[in-house]
XYZ file of C-alpha atoms in Angstrom:
579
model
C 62.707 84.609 108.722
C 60.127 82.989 110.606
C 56.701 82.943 109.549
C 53.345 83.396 111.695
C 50.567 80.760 111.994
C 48.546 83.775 111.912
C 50.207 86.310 109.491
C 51.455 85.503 106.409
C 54.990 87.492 106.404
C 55.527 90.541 104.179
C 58.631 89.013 102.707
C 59.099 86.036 100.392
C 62.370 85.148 100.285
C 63.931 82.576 98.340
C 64.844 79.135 100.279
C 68.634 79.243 99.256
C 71.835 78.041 101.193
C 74.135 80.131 100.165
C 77.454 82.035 101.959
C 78.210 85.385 101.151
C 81.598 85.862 99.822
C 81.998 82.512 98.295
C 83.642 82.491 95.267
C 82.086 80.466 92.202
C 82.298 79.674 89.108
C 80.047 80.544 86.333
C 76.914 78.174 86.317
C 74.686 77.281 83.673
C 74.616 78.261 79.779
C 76.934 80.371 78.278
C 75.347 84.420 78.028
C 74.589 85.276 74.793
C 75.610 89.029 73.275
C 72.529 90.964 72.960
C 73.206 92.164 69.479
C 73.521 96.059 69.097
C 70.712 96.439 66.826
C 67.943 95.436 69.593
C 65.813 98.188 70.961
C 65.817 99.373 74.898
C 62.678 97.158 75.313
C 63.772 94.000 73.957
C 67.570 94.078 75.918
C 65.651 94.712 78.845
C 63.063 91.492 77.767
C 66.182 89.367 77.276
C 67.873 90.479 80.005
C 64.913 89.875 82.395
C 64.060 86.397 80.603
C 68.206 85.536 81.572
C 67.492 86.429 85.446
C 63.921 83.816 85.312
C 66.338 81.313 83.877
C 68.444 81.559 86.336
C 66.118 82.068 89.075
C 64.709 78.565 87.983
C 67.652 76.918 87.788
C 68.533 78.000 91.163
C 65.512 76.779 92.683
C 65.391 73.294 91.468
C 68.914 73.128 92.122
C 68.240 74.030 95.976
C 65.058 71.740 96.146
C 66.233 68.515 94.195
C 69.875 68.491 95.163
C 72.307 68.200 98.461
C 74.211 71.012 99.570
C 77.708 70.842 99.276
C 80.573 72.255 97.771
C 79.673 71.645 94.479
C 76.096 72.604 94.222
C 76.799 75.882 96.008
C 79.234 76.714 94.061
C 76.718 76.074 91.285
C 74.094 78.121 93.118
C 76.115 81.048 93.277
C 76.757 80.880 89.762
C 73.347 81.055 88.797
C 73.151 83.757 91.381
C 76.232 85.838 90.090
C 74.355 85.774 86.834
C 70.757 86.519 88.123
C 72.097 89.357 89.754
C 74.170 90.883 86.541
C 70.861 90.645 84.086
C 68.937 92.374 87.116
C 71.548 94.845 87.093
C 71.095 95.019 82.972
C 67.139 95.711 83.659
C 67.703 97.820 86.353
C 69.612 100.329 84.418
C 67.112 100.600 81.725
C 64.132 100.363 83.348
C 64.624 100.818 86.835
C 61.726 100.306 89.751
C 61.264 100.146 93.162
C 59.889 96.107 92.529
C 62.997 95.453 90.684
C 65.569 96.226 93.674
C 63.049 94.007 96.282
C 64.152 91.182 93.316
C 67.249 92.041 93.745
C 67.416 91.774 97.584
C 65.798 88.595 97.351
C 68.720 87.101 95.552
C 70.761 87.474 98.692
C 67.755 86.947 101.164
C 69.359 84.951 104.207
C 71.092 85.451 107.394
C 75.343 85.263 105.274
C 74.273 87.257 102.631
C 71.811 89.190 104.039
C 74.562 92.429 103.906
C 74.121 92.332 100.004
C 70.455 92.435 100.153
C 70.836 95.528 102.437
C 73.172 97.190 99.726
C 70.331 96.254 97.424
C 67.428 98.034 99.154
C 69.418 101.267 99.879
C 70.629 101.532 96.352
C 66.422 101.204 95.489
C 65.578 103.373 98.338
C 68.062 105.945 96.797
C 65.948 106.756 93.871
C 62.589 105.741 95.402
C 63.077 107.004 99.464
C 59.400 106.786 100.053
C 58.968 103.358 98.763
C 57.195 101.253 101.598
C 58.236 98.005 100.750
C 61.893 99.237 100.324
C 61.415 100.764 103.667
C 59.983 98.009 105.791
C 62.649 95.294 103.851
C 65.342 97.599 104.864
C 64.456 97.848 108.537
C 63.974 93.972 108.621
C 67.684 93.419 106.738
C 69.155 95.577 109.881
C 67.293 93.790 112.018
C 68.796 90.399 110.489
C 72.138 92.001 110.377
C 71.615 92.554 114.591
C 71.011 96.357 114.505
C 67.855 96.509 115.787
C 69.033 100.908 115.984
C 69.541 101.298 112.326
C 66.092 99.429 112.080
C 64.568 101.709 113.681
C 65.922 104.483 112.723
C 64.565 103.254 108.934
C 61.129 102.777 110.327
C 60.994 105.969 112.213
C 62.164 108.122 109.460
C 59.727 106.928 107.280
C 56.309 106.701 109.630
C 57.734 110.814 110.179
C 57.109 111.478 106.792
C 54.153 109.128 106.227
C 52.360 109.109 110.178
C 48.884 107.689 108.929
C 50.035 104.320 107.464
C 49.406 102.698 110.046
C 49.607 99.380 107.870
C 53.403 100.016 107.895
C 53.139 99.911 111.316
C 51.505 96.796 111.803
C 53.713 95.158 109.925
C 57.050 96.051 111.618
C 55.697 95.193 114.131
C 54.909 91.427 112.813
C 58.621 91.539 111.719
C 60.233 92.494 114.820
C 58.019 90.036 116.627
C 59.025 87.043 113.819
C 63.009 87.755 114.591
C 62.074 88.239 118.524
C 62.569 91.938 119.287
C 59.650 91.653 121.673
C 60.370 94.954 123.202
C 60.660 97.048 120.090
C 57.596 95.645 118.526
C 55.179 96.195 122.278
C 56.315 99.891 121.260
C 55.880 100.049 117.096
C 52.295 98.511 118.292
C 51.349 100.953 120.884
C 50.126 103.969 118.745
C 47.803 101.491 117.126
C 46.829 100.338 120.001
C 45.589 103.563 121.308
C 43.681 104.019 117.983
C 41.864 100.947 117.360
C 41.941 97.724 119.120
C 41.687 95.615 116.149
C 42.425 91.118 117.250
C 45.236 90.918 114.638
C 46.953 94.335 117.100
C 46.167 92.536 119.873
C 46.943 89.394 119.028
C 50.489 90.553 118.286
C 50.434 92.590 121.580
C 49.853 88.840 123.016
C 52.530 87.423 121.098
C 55.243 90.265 121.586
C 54.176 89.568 125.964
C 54.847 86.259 125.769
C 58.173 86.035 124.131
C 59.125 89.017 126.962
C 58.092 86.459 129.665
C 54.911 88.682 130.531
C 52.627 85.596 130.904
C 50.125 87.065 132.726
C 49.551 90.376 130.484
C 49.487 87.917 127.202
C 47.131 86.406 129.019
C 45.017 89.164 129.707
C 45.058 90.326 125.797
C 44.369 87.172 124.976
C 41.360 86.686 126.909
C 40.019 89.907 125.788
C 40.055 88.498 121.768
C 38.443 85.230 123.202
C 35.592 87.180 124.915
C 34.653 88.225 121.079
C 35.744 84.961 119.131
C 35.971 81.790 121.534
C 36.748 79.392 118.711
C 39.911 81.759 117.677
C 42.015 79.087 116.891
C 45.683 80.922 117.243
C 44.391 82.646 120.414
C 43.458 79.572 122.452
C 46.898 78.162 121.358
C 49.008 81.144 122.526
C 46.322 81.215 125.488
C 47.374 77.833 126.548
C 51.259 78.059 126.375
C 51.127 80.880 128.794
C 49.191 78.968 131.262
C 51.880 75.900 130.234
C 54.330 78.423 130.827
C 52.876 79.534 134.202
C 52.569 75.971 135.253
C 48.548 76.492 135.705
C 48.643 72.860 134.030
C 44.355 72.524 134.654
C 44.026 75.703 132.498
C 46.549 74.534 130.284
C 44.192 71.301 129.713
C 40.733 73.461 129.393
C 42.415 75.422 126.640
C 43.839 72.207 124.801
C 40.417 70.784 125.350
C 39.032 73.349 123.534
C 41.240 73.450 120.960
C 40.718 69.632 120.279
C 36.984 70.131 120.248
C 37.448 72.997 117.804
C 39.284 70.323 115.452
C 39.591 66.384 116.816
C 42.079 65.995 113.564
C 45.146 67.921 115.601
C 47.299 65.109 116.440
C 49.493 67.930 117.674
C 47.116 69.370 120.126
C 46.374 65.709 121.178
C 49.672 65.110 121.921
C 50.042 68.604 124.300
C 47.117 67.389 126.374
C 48.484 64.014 126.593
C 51.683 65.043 128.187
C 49.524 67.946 130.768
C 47.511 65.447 131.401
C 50.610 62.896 132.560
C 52.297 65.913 134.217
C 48.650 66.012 136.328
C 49.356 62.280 137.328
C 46.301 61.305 135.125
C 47.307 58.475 132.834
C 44.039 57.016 132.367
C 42.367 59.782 130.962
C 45.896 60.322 128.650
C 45.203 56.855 127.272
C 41.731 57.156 126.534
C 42.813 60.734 124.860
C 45.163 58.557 122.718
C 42.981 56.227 121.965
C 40.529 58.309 120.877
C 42.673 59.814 118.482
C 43.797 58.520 114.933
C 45.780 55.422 113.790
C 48.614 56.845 112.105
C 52.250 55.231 112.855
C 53.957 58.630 113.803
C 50.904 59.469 116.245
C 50.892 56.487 118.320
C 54.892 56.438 118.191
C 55.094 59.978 119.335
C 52.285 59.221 121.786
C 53.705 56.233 123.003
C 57.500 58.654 123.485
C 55.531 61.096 125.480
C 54.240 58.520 127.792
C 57.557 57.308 128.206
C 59.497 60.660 128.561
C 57.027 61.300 131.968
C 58.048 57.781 133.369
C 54.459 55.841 132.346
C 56.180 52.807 130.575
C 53.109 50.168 131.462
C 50.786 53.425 129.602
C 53.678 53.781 126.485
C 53.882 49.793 125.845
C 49.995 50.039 126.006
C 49.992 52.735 123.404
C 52.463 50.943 121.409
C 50.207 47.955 121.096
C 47.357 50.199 119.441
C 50.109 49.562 116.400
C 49.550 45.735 116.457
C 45.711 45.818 116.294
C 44.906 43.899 112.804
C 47.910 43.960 111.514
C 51.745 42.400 111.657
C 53.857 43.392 113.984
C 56.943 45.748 112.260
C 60.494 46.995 112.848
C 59.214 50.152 114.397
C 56.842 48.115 117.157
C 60.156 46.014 118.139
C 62.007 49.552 118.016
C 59.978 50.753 120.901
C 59.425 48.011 122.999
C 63.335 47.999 123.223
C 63.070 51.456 123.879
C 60.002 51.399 126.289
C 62.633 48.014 128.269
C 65.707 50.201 128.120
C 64.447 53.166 129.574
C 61.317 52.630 131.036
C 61.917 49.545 132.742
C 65.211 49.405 133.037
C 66.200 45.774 131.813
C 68.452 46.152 128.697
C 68.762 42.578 128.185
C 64.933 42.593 127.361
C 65.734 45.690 125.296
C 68.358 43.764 123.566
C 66.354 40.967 123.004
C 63.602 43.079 120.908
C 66.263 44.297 118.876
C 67.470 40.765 117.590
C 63.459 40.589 116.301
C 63.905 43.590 113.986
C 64.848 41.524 110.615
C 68.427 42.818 109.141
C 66.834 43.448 105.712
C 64.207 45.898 107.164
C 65.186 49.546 106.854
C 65.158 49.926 110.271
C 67.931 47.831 110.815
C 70.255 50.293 110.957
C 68.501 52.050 113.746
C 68.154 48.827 115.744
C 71.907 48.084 115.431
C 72.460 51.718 116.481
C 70.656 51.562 119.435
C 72.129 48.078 120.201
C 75.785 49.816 120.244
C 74.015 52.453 122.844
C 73.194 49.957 125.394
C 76.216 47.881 125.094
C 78.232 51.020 125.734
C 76.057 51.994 128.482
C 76.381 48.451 129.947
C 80.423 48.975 129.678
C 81.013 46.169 126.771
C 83.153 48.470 125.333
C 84.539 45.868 122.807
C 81.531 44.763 121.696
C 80.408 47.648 121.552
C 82.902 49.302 119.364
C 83.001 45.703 117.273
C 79.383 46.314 116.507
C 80.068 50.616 115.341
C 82.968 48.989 112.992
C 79.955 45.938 111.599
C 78.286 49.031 111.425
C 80.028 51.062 109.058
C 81.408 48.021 107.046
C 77.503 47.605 106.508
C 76.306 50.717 106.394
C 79.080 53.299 105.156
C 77.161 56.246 103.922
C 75.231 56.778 107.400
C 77.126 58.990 109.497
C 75.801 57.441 112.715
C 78.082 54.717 112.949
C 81.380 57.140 112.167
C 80.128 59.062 115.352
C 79.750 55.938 117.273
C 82.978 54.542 117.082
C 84.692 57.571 117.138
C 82.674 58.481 120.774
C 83.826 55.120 122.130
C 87.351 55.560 120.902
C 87.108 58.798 122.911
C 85.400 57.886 126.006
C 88.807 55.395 126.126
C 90.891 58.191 125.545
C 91.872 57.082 122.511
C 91.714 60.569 120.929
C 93.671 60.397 117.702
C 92.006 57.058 116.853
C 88.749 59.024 117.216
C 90.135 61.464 114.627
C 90.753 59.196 112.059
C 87.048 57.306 111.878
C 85.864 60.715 111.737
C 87.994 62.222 108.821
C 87.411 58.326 107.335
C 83.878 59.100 107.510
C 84.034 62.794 106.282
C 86.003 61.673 103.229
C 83.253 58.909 102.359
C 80.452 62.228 103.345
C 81.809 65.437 102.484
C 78.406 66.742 102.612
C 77.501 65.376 105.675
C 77.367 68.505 108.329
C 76.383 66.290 111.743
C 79.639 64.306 110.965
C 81.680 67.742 110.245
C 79.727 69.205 113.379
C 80.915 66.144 115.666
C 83.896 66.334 114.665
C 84.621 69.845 115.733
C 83.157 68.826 119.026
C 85.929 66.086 119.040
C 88.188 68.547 117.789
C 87.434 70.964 120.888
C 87.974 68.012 123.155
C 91.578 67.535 122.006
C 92.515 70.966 123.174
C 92.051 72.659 119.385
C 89.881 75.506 119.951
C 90.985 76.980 116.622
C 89.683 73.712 114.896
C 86.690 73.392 116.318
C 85.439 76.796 115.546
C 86.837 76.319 111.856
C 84.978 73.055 111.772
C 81.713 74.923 113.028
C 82.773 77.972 109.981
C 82.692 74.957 107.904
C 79.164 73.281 108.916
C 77.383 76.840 108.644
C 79.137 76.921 104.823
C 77.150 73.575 104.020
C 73.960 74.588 106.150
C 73.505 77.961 107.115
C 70.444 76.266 109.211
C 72.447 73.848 111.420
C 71.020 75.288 114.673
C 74.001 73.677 116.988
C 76.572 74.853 114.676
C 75.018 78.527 114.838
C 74.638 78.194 118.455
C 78.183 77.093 118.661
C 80.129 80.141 116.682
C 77.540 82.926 118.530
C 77.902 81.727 121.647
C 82.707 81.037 120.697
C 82.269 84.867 119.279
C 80.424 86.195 122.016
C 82.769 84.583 124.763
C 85.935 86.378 122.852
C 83.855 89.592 122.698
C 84.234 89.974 119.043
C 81.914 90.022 116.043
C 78.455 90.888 117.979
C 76.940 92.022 115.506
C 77.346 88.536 113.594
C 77.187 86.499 116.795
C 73.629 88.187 117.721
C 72.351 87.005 114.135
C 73.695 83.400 114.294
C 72.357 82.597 117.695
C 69.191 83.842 116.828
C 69.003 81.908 113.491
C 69.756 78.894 115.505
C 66.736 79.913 117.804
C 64.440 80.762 115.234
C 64.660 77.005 114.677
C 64.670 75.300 118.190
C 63.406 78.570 120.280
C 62.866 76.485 123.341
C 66.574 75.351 124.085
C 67.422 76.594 127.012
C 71.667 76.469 125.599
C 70.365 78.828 123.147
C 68.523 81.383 125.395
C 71.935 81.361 127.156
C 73.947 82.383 124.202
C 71.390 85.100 123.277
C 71.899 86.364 126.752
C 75.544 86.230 126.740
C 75.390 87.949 123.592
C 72.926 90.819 124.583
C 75.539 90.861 128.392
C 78.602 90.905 125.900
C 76.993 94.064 123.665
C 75.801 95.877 126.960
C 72.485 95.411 126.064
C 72.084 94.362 129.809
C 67.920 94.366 130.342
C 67.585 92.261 127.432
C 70.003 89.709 128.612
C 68.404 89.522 132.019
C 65.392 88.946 130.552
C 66.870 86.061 128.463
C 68.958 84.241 131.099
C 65.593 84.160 133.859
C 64.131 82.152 130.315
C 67.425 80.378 129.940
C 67.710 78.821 133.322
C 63.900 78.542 133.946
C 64.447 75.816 130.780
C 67.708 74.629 132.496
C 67.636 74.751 136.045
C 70.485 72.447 136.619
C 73.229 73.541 134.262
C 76.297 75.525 136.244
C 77.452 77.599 133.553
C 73.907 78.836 132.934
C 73.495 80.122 136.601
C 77.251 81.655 136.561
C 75.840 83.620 133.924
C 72.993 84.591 135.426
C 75.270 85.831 137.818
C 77.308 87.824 136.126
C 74.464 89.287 134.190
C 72.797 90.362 137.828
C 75.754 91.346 138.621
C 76.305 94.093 135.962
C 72.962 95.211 136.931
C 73.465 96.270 140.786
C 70.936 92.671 141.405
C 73.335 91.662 144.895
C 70.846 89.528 146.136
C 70.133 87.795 142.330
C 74.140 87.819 141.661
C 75.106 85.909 145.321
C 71.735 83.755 144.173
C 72.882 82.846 140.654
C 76.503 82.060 142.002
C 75.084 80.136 144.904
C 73.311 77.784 142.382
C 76.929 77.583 140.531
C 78.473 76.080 142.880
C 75.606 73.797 144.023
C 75.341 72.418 140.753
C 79.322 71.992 140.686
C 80.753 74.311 138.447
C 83.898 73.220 136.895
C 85.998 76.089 138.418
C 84.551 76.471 141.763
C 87.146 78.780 142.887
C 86.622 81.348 140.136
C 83.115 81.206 141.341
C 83.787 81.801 145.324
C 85.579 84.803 144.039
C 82.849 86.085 142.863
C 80.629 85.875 145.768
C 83.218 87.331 148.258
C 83.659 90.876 145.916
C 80.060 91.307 145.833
């Protein structure tokens, strides 16, 4: 669940990785007996004391230790346990408070079913408990049933039509797991009623994730007029002028915000980068160098400068490193970086990586982007020589596994590929980017079936790995099965990277694949404003116009297709000629 910058979230839930279904084995101490001679109250103070054991144990488990096979299968023990003291409680003393425990034993996007089960076995004998209510209604929403959570939510604001704080905070909910739509109507009752900033500032928020730019805008501006130093406000206020591409409004409101608080690096960094889209470099510089000496702000700083083609302006930044001090592994990083791709001479960039000393951590990182440019320069052998130095040195980084393997691939050398990458998988079973590659490999060898059960397998070991979620919504949507589960992965893997334009796709494809066909066009316009080159995204957007009578946007969408040289060309001039 994602949380506001503004609102703190109704829900606490417990930061486990865990996959419903998993079988485990019993976890921690043995349980005790309760002896028949103890009274009601002290089984159900044992029995409670048993789930805070476990509940500890579980946490330090998931904050101190990697996820992998074993440790979840020691997770769900504790879990398993947890649950069957709650269960002991529960039938002794039962309470509304009790089953929201309960559902938070299971709170996350695999399990999230069981928490549901949870919360309608409390809401059974307490039906007019908000908090049962409201968790409910956000567990369907998780689950991709946006109907059945509002169908929760509307039952219970029928019997109960004056809490409006109920209201208010579906509505935060459905805007934190981007049901834009349904939250713009939760809100407007309260909106009629009262216009209260937090209402409106949500009314902003639920706009802008619908695309409405200009009517975020125009709530926005109406908080501001009261508070002009609203922090959040002037944030959201800029992205939609970002957004809109006003990029001189976008820099008042940044400029605000930095005189508001001249210790936001991040808010720096966002005028930096309008400020290079404007063609103003000088003023970027002086921005930067007004700002704070910290290593990760002039790195990023120096990045941005990079990533918008100023490479005299990023090597300038980088220097602000060097002032009073010895040069390090990171300065040499960049300079090869700021040759390689800013300037274009890889033999200078090659050069700066020889400085970085090979017993400085960063050595690793040099020698990985050494192998990068000597692939890109076609020295395949040395190349691949330098991957196989690199693993011999290195063997628990993953990096150099998905090097090797990658050049063994671009040479066709497929099967070789396979084996560095099940070598490397065997030395890091808990490594999910290795696992994740190597269902990408997997997909490239014509195994369809393996990839997606490699993908199964990364989401097992981190039910956050956005690509993997990405990857199985998007392969479940495509076969037009599981929608319900597909909808909830691809927005999981949103929730964590909610500007890639891939993902947008997926959600649309997902929403086009469920027939939930205005939400999808809204979602591919996003998608292939983000990626305006990508074939696939505009066949979609096709096919998605398309369903919806849009002629003109269908032959427009298809038209782009092809001029961005869609794999299957022909499939695609079929399409235009039966429109």
């Amino acid at each position: 669940m994602l949380r506001s910058s503004r609102y703190a979230v109704l829900w606490v839930a417990l930061a486990l990785a865990l996959l419903g279904g998993c079988a485990a084995r019993q976890a921690g101490p043995a349980r005790q007996a309760v002896g028949p001679g103890l009274s009601p109250e002290a089984r159900v103070q044992y029995y409670y004391l048993v789930y805070q054991d476990q509940i500890l144990r579980l946490q330090r488990l998931t904050r101190t230790q990697p996820m992998n096979q074993e440790t979840l299968a020691q997770a769900l023990g504790y879990q398993k346990i947890a649950a069957e003291a709650l269960d002991r409680v529960l039938a002794e003393r039962p309470s509304a408070e009790l089953y929201l425990d309960k559902a938070n034993l299971y709170w996350n996007n695999e399990q999230v079913g069981l928490a549901r089960q949870a919360l309608q076995e409390g809401l059974s004998r307490y039906p007019d408990d908000r908090a049962l209510n409201l968790y409910l209604a956000n567990a369907w929403l998780m689950e991709g049933k946006p109907d059945q959570a509002a169908a929760v939510f509307d039952a219970y604001v029928a019997r109960f039509p004056k809490d409006d704080q109920a209201r208010e905070q579906f509505a935060q909910v459905l805007v934190d797991l981007r049901e834009y739509a349904r939250a713009l109507d939760v809100l407007k009752p309260l909106l009629g009623k009262r216009a209260e900033p937090e209402l409106i500032f949500l009314a902003a928020q639920a706009e802008s994730g619908l695309g409405r730019h200009r009517q975020a805008l125009a709530d926005l501006r109406r908080l501001l007029e009261k508070n002009p130093e609203d922090f959040d406000a002037l944030s959201l206020l800029a992205y939609q002028h970002e957004m809109l591409k006003d990029y001189p409004a976008a820099v008042k409101a940044y400029t605000s915000l930095l005189k508001a608080d001249e210790t936001r690096d991040e808010v720096r960094l966002r005028l930096v980068s309008l400020l290079l889209k404007l063609n103003n470099p000088e003023r970027a510089v002086a921005l930067v160098r007004e700002g704070s000496r910290e290593k990760l702000f002039l790195l990023e700083a120096a990045e941005t400068f990079l990533r918008e083609g100023f490479s005299a302006q990023a090597s300038a930044v980088l220097d602000l490193l060097a002032e009073g001090a010895p040069l390090t592994a990171e300065y040499y990083l960049y300079k090869a970086m700021i040759a390689y791709e800013g300037r274009n001479d890889p033999g200078a960039a090659l050069k700066f990586l020889e400085r970085v000393p090979e017993s400085d951590p960063a050595a690793a990182q040099a020698l990985q982007f050494r192998i990068q440019i000597l692939a890109a320069l076609k020295r395949d052998a040395e190349a691949l020589a330098a991957a196989e130095d690199g693993e011999k040195r290195y063997p628990d980084q993953s990096r150099f596994y998905i090097l090797q393997a990658g050049l063994l691939a671009e040479g066709k050398n497929l099967d070789e590929a396979r084996v560095v990458m099940e070598r490397g998988m065997s030395r890091l079973p808990g490594d999910t980017d290795l696992r994740y590659r190597y269902g990408l490999l997997r997909r490239e060898m014509g195994d369809e079936a393996g990839a997606l059960e490699s993908m199964e397998l990364v989401i097992v070991k981190n039910p956050e790995h956005a690509e993997a979620l990405n990857y199985v919504g998007y392969t479940l949507a495509d076969e037009g099965r599981e929608l319900d589960r597909a909808l909830v992965l691809v927005n999981s893997a949103l929730r964590q990277d909610p500007a890639n334009g891939f993902m947008i796709d997926s959600l649309a494809w997902v929403y086009f694949r469920m027939g939930r066909l205005n939400e999808a066009w809204t979602e591919i316009r996003r998608a292939v404003t983000a990626v305006p080159g990508d074939p696939e995204l505009w066949n979609h957007y096709g096919d998605i116009a398309r369903a919806l009578g849009r002629v003109g946007d269908a032959r427009n969408g298809y038209s782009k297709a092809l001029k961005h040289n869609h794999k299957d060309p022909a499939s695609i001039q079929k399409k235009l000629h039966d429109l």
